Coordinates of C-alpha atoms in Angstrom, one line a residue:
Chain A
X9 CA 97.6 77.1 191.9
X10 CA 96.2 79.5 194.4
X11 CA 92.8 81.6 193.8
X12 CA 90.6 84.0 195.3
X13 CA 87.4 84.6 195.4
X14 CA 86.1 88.3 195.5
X15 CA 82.4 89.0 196.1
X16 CA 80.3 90.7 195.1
X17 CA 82.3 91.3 191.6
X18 CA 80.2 94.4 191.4
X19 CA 78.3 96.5 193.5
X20 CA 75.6 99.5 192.9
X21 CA 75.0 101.2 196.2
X22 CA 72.9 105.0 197.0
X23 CA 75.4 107.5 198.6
X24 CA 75.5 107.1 202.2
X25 CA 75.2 103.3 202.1
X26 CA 77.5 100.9 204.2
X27 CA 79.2 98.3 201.9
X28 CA 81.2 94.4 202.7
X29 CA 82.8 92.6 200.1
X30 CA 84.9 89.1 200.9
X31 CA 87.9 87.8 199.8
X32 CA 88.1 84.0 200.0
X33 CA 91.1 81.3 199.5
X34 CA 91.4 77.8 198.8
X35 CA 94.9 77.7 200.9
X36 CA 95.8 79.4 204.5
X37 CA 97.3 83.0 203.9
X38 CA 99.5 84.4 206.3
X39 CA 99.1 87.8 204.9
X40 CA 95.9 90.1 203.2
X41 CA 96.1 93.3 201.7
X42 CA 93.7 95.3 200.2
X43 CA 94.0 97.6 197.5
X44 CA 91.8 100.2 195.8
X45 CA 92.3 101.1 192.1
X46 CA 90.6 104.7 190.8
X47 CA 89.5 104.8 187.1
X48 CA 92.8 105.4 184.7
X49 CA 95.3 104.9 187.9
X50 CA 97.3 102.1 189.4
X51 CA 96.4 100.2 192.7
X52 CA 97.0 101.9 195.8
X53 CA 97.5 100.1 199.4
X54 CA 94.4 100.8 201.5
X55 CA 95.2 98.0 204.2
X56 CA 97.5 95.4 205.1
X57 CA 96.7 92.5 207.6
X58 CA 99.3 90.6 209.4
X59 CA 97.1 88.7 211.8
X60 CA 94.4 85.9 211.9
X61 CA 91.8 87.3 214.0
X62 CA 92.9 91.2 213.6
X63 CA 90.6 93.7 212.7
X64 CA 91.9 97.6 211.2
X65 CA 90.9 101.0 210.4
X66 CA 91.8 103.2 207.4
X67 CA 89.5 106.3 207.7
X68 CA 85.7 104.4 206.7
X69 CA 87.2 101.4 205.6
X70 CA 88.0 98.3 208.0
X71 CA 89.5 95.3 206.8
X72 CA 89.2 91.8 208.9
X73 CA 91.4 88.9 208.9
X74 CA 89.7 85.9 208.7
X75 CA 90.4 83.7 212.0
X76 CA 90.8 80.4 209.4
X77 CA 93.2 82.9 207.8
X78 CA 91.5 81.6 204.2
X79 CA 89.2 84.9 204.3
X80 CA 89.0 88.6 204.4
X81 CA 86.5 91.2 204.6
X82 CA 86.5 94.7 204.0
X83 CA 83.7 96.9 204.9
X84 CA 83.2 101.1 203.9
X85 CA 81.2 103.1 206.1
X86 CA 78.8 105.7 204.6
X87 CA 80.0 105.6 201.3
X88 CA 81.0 108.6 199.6
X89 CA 81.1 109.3 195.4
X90 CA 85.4 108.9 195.7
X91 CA 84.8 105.8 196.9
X92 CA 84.0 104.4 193.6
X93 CA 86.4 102.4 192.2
X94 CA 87.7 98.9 192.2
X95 CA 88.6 97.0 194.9
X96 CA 91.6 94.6 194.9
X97 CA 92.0 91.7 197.8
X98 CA 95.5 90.2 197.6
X99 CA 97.7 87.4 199.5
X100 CA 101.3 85.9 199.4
X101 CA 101.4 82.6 196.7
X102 CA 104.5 81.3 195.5
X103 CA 106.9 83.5 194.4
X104 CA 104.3 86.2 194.2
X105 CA 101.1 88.0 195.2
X106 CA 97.9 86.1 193.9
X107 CA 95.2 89.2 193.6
X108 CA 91.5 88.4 193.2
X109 CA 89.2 89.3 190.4
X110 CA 88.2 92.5 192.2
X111 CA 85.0 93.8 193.5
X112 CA 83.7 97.0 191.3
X113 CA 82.2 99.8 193.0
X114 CA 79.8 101.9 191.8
X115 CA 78.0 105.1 193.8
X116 CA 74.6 106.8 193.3
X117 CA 74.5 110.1 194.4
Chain B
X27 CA 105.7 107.7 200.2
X28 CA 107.1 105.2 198.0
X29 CA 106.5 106.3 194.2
X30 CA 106.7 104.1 191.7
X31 CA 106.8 106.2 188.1
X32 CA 105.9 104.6 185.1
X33 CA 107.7 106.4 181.4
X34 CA 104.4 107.2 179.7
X35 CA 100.6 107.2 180.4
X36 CA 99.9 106.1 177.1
X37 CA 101.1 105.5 174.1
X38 CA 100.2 104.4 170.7
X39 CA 102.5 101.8 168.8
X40 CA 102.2 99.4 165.5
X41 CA 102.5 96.0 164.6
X42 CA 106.0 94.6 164.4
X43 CA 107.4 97.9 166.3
X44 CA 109.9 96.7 168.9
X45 CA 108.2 99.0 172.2
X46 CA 109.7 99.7 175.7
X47 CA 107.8 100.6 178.9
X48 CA 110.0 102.1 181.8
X49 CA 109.4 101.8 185.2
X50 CA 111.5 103.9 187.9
X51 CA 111.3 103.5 192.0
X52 CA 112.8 105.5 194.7
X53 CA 112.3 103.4 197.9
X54 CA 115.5 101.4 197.2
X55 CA 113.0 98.1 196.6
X56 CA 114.7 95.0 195.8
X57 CA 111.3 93.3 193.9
X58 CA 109.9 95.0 191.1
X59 CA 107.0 93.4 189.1
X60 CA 105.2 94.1 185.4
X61 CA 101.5 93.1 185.0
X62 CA 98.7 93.5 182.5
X63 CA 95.3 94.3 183.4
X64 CA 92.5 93.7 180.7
X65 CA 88.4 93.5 181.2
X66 CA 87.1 90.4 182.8
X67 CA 91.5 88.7 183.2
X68 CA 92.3 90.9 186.5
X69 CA 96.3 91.7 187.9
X70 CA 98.3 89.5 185.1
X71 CA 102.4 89.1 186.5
X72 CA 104.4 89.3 183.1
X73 CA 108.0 89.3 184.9
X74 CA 109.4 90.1 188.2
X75 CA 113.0 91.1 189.1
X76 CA 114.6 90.0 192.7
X77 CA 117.5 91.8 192.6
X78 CA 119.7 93.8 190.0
X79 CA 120.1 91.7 186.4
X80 CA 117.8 89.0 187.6
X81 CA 114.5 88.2 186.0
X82 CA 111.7 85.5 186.7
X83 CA 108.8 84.3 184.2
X84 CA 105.6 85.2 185.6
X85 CA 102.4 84.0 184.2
X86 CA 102.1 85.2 180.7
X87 CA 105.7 85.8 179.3
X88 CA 105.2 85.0 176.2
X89 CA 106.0 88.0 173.5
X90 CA 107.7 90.3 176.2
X91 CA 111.5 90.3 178.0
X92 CA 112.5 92.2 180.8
X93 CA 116.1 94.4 181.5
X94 CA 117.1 95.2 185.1
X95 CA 120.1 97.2 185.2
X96 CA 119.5 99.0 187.8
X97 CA 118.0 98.4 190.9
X98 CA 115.5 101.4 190.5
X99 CA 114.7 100.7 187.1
X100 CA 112.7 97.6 185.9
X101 CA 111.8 97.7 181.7
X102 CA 109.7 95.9 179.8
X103 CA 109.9 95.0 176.4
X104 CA 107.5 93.8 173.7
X105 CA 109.5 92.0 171.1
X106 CA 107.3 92.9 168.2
X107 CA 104.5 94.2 169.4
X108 CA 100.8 92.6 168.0
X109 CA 97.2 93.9 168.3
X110 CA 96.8 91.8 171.5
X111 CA 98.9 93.2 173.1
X112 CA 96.6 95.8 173.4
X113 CA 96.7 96.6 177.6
X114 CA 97.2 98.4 180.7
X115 CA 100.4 97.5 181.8
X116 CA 101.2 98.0 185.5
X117 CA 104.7 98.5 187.5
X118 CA 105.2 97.4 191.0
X119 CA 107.7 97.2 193.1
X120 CA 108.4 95.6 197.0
X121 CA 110.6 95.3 199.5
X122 CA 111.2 92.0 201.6
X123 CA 109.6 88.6 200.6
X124 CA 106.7 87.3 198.5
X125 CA 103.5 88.5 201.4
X126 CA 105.1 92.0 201.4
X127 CA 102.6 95.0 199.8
X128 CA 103.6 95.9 196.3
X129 CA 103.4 99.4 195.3
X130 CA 101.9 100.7 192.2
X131 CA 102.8 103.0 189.4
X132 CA 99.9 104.8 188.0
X133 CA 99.9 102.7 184.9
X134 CA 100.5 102.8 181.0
X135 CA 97.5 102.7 178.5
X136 CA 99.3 101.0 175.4
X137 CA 97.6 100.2 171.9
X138 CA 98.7 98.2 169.3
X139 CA 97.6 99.5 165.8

């Protein structure tokens, strides 16, 4: 079935640092979304990409489409401690969303 | 904002108990999903609902059913419940087809004694 591959799967950054973490698929996706989950909560929608090629803002955070629509990027600008957390890629399979493994976050101040 | 509200942050059941999580939304979403998260395993689709008293097998099925009798309300149900089924369990629901973003409750901590 489908898969995808986060990287890093974890991260240890200073405060203030710039981060990028990928998303990769072995199939075309016509569709990313990115999502971040806090310690304790559920997922939460940060972005959602429609478009080979298109590139958007959220606040810090800016999320690419891949233009061979099998990849994503998301990047986080001066990093702040609520940042931390984990961080979810996600495209359309069949019948469902196919998440990756996540990319884990982790800030010091 | 859609909100997705899940019955119970956590909760504490034993072996062989028959145990229900509910899931309420109040977007008027026609796809509502149940998933496990453990260490290491990632987003986990249990079931998923399409519409009103419909129900799909998602990956890991096996010693949980589903009850959609609503079309806000999505439950899950562990049979007889067993130590691993030990889990964050995690409601979702969506509107429109499979690409579409899900939406997250906050989640339900559940241990199995």
């Amino acid at each position: 079935g489908q898969q995808l591959n986060q990287s890093p799967q974890s991260m240890f950054i200073q405060e203030g640092e710039d981060v990028s973490m990928n998303c990769t698929s072995s199939s075309i996706f016509n569709t990313w979304l990115w999502y971040k989950q806090d310690p304790g909560e559920g997922p939460v929608l940060l972005i959602a990409l429609y478009k080979a090629g298109e590139l958007t803002s959220n606040g810090r955070l800016t999320a690419q489409f891949g233009i061979t629509r099998k990849d994503s990027f998301l990047n986080i600008s001066a990093s702040i401690p609520s940042d931390v957390g984990i961080y979810f890629c996600a495209g359309p399979g069949a019948q469902k969303l196919v998440f990756g493994q996540g990319t884990r976050l982790t800030i010091n101040p | 904002d859609v909100k997705v509200t899940q019955s119970s942050r956590y909760l504490v059941k034993r072996t062989g108990e028959k145990v229900f999580l509910e899931c309420v939304q109040d977007m008027d979403h026609e796809n509502m999903f149940w998933y496990r998260q453990d260490p290491g395993l990632g987003l986990r689709l249990i079931y998923f609902s399409y519409d009103v008293k419909m129900k799909e097998k998602g990956d890991i099925p096996e010693g949980y059913s589903v009850s959609r009798e609503k079309k806000e309300r999505f439950s899950l149900i562990l049979e007889s419940a067993s130590t691993n089924q030990t889990s964050m369990y995690l409601c979702a629901s969506s509107f429109g087809g499979f690409g579409q973003p899900q939406h997250f409750g906050d989640g339900t901590r559940l241990s199995i004694l």
